[in-house]
Coordinates of N, CA and C in Angstrom, one line a residue:
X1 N 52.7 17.2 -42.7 CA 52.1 16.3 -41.8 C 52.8 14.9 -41.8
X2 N 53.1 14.6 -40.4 CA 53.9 13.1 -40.6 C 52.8 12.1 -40.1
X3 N 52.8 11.2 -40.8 CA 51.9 10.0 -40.0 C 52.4 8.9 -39.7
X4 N 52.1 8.5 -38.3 CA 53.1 7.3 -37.2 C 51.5 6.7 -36.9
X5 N 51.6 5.5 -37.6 CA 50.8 4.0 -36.6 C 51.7 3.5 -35.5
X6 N 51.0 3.2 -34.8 CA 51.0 2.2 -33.5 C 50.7 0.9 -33.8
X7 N 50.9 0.2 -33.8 CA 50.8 -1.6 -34.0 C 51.4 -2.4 -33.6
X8 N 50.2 -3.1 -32.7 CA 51.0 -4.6 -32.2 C 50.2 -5.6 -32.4
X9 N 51.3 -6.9 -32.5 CA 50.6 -8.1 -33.5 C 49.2 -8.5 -32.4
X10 N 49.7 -8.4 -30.8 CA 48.7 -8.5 -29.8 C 48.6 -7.3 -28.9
X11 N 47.4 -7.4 -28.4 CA 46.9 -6.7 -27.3 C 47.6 -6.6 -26.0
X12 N 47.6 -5.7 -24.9 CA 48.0 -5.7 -23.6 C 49.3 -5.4 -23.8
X13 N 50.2 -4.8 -24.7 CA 51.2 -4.2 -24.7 C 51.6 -2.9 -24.5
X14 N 50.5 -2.2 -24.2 CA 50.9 -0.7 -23.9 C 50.9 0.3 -25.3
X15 N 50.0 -0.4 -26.7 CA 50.2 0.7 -27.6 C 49.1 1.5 -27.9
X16 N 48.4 1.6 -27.5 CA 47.5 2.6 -27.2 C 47.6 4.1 -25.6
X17 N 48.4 3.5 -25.2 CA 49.1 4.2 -23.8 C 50.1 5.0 -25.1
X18 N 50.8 4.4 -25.5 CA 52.2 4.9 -25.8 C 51.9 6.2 -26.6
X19 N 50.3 5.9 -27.9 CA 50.1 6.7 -28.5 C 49.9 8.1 -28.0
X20 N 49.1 7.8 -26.7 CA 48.8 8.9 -25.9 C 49.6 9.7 -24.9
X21 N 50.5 9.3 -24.9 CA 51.4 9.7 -23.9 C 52.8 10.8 -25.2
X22 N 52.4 10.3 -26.3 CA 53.3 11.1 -27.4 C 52.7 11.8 -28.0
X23 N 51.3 11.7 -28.2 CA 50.5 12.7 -28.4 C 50.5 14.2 -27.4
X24 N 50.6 13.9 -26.2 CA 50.5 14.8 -25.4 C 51.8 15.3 -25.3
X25 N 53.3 14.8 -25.5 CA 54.2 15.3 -25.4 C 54.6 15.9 -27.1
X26 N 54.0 15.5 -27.8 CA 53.8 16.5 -29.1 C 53.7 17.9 -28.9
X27 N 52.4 17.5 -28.3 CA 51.7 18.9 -28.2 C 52.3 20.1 -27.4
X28 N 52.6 19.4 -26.2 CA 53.6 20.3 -25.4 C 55.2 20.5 -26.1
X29 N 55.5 20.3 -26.7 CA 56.4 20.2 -27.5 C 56.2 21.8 -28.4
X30 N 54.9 22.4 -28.9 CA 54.4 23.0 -29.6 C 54.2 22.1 -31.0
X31 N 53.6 20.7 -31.3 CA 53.3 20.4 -32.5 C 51.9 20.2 -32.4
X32 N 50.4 20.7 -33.1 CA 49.8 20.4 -33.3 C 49.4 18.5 -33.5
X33 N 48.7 18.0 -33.1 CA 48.4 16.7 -33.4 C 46.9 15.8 -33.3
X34 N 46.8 15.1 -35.0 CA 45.4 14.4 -34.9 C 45.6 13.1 -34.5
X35 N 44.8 12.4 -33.9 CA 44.6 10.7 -33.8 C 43.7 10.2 -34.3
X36 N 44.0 9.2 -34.8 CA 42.8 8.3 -35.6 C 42.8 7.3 -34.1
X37 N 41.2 6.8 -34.4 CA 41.2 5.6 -33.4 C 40.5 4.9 -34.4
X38 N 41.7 3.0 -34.8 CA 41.6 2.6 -35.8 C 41.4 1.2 -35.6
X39 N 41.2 1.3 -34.4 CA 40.9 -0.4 -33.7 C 39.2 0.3 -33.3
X40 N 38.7 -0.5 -34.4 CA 37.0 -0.4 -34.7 C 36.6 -1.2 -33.9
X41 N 37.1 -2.2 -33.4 CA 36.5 -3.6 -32.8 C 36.5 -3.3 -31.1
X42 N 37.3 -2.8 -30.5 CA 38.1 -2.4 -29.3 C 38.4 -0.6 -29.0
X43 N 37.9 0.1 -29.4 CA 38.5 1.7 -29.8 C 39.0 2.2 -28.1
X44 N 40.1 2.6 -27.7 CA 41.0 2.6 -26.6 C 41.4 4.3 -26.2
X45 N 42.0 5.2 -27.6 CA 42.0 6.5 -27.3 C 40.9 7.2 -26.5
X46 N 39.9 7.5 -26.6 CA 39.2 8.1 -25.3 C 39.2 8.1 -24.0
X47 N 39.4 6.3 -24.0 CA 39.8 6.6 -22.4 C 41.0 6.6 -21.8
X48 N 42.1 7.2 -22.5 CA 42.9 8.4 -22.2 C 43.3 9.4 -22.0
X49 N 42.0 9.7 -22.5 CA 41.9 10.9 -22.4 C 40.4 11.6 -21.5
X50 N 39.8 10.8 -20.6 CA 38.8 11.1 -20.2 C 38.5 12.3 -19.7
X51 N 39.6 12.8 -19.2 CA 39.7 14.0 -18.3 C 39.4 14.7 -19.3
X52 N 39.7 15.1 -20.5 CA 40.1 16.0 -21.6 C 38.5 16.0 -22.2
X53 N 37.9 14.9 -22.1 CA 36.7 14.9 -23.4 C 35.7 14.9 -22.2
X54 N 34.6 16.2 -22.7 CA 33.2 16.0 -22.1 C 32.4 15.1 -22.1
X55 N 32.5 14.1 -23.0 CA 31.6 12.9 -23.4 C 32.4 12.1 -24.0
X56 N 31.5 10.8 -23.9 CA 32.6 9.7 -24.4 C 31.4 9.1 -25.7
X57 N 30.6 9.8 -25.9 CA 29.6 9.1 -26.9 C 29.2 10.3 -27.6
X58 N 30.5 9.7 -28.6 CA 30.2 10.7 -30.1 C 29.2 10.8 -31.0
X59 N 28.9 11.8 -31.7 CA 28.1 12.0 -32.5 C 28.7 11.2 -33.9
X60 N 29.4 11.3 -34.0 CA 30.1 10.7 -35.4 C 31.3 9.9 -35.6
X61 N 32.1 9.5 -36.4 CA 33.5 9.2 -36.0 C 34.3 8.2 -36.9
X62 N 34.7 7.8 -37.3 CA 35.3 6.9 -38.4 C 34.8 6.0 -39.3
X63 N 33.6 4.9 -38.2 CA 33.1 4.0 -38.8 C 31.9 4.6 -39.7
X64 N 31.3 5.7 -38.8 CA 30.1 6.5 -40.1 C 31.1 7.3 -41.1
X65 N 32.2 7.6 -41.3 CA 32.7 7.9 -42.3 C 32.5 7.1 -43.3
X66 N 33.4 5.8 -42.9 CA 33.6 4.7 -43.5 C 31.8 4.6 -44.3
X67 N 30.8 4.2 -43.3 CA 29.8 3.6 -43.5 C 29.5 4.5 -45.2
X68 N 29.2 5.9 -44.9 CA 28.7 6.6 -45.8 C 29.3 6.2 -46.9
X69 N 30.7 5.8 -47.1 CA 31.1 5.3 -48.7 C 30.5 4.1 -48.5
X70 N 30.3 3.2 -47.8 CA 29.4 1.8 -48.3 C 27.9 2.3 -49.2
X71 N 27.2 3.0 -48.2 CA 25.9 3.5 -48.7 C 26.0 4.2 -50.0
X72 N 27.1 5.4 -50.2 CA 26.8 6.2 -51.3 C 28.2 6.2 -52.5
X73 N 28.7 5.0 -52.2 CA 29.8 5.0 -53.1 C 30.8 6.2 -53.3
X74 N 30.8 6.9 -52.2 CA 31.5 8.0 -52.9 C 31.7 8.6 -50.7
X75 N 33.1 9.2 -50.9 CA 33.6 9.4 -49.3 C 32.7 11.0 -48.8
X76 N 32.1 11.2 -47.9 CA 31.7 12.5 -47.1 C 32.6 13.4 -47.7
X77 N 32.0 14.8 -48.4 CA 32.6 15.8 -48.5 C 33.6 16.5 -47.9
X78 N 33.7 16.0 -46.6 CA 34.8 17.0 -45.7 C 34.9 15.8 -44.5
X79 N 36.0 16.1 -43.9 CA 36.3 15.0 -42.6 C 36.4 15.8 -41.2
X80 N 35.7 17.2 -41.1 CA 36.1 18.1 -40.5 C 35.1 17.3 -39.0
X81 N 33.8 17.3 -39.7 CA 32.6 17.3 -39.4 C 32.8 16.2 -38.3
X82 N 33.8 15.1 -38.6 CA 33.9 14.1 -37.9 C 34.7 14.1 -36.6
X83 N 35.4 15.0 -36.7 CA 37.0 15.2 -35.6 C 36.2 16.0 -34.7
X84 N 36.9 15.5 -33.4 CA 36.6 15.9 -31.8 C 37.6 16.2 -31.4
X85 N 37.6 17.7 -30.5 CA 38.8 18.4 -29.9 C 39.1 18.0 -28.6
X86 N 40.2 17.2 -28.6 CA 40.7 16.6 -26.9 C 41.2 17.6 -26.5
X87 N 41.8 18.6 -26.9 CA 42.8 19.5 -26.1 C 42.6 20.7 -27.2
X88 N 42.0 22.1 -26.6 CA 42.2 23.5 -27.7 C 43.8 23.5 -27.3
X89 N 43.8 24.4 -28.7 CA 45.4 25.5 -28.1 C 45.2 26.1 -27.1
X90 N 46.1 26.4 -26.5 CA 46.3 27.3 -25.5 C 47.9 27.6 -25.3
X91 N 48.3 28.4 -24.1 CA 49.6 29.2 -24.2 C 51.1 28.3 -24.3
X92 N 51.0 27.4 -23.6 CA 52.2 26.2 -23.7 C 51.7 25.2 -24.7
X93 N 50.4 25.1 -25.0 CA 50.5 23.2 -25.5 C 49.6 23.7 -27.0
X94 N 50.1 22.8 -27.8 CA 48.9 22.8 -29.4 C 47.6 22.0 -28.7
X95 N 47.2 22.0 -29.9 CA 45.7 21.5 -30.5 C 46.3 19.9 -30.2
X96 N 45.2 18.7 -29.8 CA 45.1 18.0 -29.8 C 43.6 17.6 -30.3
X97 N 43.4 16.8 -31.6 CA 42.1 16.5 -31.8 C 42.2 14.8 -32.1
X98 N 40.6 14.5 -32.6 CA 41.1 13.1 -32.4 C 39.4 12.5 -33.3
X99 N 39.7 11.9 -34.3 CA 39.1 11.2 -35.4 C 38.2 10.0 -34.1
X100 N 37.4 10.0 -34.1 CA 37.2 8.3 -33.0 C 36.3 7.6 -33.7
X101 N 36.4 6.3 -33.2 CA 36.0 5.5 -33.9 C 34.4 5.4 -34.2
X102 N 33.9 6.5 -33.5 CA 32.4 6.1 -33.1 C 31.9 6.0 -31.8
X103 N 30.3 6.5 -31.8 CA 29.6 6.2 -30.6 C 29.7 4.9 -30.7
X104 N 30.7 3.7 -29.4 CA 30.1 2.6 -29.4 C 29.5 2.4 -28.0
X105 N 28.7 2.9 -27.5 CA 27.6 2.8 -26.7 C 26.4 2.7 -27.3
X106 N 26.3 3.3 -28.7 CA 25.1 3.2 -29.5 C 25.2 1.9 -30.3
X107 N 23.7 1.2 -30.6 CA 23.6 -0.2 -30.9 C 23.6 0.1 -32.6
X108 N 23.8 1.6 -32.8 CA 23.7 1.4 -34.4 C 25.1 1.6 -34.9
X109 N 26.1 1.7 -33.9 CA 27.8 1.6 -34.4 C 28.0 -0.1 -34.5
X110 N 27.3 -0.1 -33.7 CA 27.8 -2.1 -34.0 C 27.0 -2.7 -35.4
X111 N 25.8 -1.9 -35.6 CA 24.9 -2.0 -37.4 C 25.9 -1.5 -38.0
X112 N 26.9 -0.3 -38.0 CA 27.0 0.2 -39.1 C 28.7 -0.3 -39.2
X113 N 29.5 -0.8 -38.2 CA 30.3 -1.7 -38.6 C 30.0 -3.1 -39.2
X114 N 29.5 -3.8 -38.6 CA 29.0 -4.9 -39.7 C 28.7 -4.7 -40.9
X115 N 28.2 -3.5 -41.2 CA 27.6 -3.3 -42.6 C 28.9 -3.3 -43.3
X116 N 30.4 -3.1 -43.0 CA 31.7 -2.5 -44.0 C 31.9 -4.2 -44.3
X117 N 32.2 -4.2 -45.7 CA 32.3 -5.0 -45.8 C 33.8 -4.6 -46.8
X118 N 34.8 -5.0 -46.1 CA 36.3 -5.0 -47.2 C 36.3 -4.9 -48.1
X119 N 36.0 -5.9 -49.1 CA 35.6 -6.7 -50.3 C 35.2 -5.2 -50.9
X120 N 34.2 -4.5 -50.2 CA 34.2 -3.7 -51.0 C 34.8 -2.2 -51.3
X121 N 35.9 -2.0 -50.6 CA 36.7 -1.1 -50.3 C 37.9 -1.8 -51.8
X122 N 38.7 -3.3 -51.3 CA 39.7 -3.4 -52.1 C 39.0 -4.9 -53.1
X123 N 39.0 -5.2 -52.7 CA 38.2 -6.4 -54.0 C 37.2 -7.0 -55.1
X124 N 36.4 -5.7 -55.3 CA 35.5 -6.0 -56.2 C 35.9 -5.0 -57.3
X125 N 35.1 -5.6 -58.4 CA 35.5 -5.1 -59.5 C 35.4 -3.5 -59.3
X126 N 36.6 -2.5 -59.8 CA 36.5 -1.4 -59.9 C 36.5 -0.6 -58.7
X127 N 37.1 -1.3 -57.2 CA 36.8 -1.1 -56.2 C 37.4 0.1 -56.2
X128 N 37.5 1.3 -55.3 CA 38.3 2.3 -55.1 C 39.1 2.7 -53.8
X129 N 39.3 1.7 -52.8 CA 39.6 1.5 -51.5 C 41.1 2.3 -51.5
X130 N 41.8 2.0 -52.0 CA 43.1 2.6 -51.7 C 43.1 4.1 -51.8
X131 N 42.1 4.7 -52.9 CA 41.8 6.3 -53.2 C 41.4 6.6 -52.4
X132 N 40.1 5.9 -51.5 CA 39.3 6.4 -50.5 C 39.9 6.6 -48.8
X133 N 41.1 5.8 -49.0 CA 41.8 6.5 -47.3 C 43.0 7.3 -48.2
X134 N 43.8 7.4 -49.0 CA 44.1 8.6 -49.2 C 43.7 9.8 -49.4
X135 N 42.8 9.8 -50.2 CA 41.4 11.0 -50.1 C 41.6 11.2 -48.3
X136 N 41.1 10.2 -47.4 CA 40.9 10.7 -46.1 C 42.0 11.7 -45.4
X137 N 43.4 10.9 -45.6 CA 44.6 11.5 -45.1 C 44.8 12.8 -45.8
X138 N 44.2 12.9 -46.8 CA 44.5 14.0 -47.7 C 43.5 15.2 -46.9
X139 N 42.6 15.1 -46.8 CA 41.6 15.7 -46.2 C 41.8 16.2 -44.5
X140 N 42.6 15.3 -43.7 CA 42.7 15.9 -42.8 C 44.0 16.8 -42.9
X141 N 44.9 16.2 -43.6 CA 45.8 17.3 -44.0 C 45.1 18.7 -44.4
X142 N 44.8 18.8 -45.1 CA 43.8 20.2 -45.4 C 43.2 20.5 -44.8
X143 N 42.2 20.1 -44.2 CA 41.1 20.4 -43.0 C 41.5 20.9 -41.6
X144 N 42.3 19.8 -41.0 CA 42.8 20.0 -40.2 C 44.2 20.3 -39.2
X145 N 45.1 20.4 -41.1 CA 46.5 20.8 -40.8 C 46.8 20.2 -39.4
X146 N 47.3 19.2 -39.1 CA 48.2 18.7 -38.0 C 49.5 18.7 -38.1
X147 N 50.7 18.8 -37.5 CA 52.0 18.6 -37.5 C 52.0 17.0 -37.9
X148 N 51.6 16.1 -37.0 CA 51.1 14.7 -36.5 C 49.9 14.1 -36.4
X149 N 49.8 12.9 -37.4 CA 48.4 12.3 -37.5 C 49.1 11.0 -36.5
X150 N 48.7 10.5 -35.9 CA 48.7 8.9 -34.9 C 47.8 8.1 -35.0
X151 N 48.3 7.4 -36.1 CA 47.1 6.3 -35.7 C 47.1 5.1 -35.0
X152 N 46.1 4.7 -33.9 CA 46.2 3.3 -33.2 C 45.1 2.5 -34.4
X153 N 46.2 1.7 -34.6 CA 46.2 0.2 -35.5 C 45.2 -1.0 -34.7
X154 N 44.2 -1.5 -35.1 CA 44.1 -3.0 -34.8 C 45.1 -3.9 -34.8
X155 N 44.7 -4.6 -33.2 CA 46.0 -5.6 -33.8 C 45.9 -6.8 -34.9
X156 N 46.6 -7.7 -34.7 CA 46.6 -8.7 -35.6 C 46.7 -8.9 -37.2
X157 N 46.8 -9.7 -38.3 CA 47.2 -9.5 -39.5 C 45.6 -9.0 -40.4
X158 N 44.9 -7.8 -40.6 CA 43.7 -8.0 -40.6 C 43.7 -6.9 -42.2
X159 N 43.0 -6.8 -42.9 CA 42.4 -5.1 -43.7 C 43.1 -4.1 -43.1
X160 N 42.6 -3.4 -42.0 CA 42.7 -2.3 -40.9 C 44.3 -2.3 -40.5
X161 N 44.4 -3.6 -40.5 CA 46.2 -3.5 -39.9 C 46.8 -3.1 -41.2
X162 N 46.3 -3.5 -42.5 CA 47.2 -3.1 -43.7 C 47.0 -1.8 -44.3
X163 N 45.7 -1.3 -44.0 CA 45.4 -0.2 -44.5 C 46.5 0.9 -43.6
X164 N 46.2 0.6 -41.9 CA 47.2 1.5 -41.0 C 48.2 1.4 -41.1
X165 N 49.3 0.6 -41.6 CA 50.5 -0.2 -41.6 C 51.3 0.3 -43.1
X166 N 50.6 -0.2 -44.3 CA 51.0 -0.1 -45.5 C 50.5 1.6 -46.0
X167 N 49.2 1.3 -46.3 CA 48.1 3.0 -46.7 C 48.6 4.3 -46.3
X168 N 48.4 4.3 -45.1 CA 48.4 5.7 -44.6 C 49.9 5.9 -43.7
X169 N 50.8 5.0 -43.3 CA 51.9 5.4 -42.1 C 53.0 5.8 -43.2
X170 N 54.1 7.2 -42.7 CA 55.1 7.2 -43.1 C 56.1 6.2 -42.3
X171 N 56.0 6.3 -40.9 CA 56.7 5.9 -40.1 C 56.0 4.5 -39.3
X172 N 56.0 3.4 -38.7 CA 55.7 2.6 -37.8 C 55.8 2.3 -36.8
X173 N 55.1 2.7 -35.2 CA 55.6 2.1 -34.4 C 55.2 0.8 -33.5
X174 N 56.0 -0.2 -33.8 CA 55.9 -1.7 -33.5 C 56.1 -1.8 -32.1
X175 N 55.2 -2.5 -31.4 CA 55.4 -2.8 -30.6 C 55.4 -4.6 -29.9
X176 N 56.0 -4.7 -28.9 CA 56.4 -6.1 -28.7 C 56.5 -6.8 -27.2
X177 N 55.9 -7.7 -26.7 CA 56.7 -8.2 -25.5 C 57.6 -9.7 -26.1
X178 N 58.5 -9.8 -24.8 CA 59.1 -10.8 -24.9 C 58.9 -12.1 -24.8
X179 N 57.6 -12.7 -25.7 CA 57.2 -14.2 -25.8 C 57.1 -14.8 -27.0
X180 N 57.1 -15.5 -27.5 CA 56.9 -16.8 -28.9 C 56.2 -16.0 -29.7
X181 N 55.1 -16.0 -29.1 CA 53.8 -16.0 -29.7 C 53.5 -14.3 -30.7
X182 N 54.4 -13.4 -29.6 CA 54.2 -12.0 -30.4 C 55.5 -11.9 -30.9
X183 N 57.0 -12.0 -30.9 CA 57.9 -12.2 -31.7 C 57.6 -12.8 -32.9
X184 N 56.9 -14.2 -32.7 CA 56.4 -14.4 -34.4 C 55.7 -14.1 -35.1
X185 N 54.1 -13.3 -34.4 CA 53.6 -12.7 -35.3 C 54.1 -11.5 -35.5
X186 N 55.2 -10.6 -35.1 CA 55.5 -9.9 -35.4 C 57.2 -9.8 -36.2
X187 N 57.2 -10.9 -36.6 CA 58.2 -11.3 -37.7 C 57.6 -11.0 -38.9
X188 N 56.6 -12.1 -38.9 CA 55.5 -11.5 -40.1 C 55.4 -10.4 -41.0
X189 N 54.8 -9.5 -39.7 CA 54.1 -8.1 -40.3 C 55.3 -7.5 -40.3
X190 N 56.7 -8.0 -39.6 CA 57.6 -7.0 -40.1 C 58.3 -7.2 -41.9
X191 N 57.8 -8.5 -42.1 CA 58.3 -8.8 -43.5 C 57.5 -8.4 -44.3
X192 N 56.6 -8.2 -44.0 CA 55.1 -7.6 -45.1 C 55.4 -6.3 -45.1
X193 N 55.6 -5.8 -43.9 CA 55.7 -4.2 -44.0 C 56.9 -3.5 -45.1
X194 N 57.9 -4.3 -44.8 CA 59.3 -3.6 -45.3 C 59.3 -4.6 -47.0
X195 N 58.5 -5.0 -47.3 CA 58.2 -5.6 -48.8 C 57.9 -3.8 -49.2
X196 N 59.1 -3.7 -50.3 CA 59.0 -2.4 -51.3 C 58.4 -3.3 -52.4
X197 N 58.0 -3.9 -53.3 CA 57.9 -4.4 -54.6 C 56.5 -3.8 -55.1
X198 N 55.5 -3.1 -54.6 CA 54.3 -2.6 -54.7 C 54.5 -1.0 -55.4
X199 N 54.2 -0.9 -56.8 CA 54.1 0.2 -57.3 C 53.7 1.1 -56.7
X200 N 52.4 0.9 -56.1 CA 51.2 1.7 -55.5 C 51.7 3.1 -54.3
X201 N 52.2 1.7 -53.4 CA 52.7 2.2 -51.9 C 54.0 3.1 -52.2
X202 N 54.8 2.4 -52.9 CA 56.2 2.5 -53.1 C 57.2 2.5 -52.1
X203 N 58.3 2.8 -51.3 CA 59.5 2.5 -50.5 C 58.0 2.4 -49.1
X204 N 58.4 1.4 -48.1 CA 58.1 1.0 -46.8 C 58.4 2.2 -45.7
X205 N 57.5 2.3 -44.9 CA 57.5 2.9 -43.8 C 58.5 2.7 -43.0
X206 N 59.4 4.0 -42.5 CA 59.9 3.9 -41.3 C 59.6 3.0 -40.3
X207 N 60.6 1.9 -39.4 CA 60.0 1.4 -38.4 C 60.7 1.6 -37.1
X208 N 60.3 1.6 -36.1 CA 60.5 1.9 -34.9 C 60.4 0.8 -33.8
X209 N 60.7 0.0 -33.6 CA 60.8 -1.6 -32.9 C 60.9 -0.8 -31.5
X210 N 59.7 -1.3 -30.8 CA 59.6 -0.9 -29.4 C 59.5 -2.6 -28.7
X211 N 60.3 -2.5 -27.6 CA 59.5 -3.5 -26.5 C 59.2 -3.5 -25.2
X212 N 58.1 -4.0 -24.9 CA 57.5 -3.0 -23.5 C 57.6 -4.4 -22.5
X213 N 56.9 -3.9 -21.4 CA 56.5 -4.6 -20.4 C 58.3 -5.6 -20.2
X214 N 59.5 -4.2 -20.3 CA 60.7 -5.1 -20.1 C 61.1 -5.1 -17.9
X215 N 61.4 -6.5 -17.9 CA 62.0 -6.2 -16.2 C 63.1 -5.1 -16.2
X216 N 62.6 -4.4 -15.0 CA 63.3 -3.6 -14.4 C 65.1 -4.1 -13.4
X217 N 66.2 -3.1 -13.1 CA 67.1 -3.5 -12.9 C 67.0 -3.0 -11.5
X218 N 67.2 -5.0 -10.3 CA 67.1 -5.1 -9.2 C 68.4 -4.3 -9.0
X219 N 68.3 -4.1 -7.1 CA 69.5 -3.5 -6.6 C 70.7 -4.6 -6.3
X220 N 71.8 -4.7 -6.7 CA 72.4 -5.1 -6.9 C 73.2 -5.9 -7.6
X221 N 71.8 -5.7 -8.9 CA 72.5 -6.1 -10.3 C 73.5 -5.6 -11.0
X222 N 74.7 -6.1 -11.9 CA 75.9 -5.2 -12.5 C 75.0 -5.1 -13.6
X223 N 73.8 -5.8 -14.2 CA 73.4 -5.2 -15.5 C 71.8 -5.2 -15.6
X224 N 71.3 -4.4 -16.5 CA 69.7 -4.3 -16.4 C 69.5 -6.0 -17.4
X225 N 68.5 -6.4 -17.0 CA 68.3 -7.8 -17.8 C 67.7 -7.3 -19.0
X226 N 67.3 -6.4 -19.1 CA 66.6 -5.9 -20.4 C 67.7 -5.5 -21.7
X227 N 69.1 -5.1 -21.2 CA 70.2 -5.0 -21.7 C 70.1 -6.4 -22.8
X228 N 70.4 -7.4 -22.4 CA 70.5 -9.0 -23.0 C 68.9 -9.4 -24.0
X229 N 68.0 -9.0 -23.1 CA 66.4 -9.6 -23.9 C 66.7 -8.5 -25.3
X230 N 66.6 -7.5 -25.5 CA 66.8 -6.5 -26.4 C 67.7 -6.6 -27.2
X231 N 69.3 -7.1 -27.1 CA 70.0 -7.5 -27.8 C 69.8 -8.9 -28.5
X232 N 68.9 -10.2 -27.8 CA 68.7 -11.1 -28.5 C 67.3 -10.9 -29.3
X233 N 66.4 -10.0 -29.0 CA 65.1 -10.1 -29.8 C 65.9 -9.2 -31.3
X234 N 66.9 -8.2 -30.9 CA 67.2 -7.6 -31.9 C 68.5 -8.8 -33.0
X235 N 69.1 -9.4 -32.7 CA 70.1 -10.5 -33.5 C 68.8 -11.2 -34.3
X236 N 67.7 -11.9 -33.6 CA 66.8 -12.9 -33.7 C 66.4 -11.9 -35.0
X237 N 65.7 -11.0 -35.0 CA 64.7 -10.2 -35.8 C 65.7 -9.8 -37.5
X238 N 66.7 -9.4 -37.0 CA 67.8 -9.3 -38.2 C 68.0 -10.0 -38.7
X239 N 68.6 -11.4 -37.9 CA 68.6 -12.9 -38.9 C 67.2 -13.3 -39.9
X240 N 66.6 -12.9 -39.3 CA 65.0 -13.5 -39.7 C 64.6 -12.8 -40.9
X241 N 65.0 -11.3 -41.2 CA 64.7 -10.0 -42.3 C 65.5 -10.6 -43.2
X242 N 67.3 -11.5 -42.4 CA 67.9 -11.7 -44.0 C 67.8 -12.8 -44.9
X243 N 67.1 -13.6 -43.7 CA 67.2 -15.1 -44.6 C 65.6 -15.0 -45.6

């Protein structure tokens, strides 16, 4: 099982699209594939999948995973219980399933997020947070044997972005438009990310530098303008990793 986050430092970049749109060419590919939806705050995979899911208001889903280690100190026996089937097998395409974040139509997913409190996942004494999402990944690996786990990442520099980022991705896919503001936060988290010095984690995730929302090439241009933006965000980004 390979695991690829999705992460952008901001919103409205198309990574939650992107996830879904490689999810489904996974599948038709013949690779089995799970999704986490890991933006708790905003959760975006479903409605991509609307056509696909009978309901959009789950019985279960990440955040009551999560919750149940707050309450019982200890993770849900199995993670099977939690996963929703977007897509069975059938003759050309795998399994698409999908971890979601929760009923957030119900007023007790917004109780039972509030109740997570970080602190006690990685910060208190004797905490066991880093066991308890490997346990997870470990679990759907077993449970649910996927080719491909996808997780869509919260944005911004947050727990959830390190947990999806650092914890659980072999691979990363970063995503970016061409302004100040998401070039620098995503300078950032690309120097956080690619920091090997952590026993724990050990060597950094694959990364994959995407940038979206690039201009298209008018008729009568001799070059696409996205040619030049791409080569300077890529000079800019390299300089910035060596110094």
């Amino acid at each position: 099982m390979k695991t690829i986050t999705f992460y952008s430092y901001k919103g409205g970049v198309g990574r939650t699209l992107a996830l879904s749109n490689i999810a489904t060419r996974l599948a038709e590919f013949g690779k089995s594939v799970c999704m986490i939806d890991f933006d708790l705050e905003a959760p975006g995979i479903p409605y991509k999948f609307k056509k696909q899911l009978n309901s959009m208001e789950f019985e279960t889903g990440l955040v009551d995973y999560l919750q149940h280690y707050v309450k019982h100190r200890q993770a849900p026996p199995n993670v099977k219980k939690f996963i929703t089937t977007v897509q069975e097998a059938k003759e050309n395409q795998k399994e698409i399933t999908l971890l979601p974040a929760g009923n957030i139509y119900s007023k007790d997913y917004w109780v039972k997020l509030s109740s997570i409190g970080w602190d006690k996942f990685f910060y208190e004494k004797d905490s066991t947070g880093v066991e308890f999402f490997f346990d997870l990944k470990e679990k759907i690996k077993k449970e649910i044997q996927p080719d491909y786990l996808l997780i869509d990442s919260r944005t911004g520099i947050t727990e959830i972005a390190g947990i999806t980022l650092s914890l659980l991705a072999d691979e990363v896919v970063l995503l970016s438009v061409n302004n100040e503001e998401n070039l620098e936060g995503t300078q950032q988290v690309l120097r956080t990310i690619l920091q090997n010095n952590n026993p724990v984690l050990g060597t950094p995730p694959k990364i994959h530098f995407v940038m979206s929302r690039m201009p298209q090439k008018k008729e009568g241009q001799a070059e696409s303008p996205s040619y030049k933006i791409i080569q300077k965000v890529k000079y800019r980004l390299n300089q910035f990793l060596i110094d």
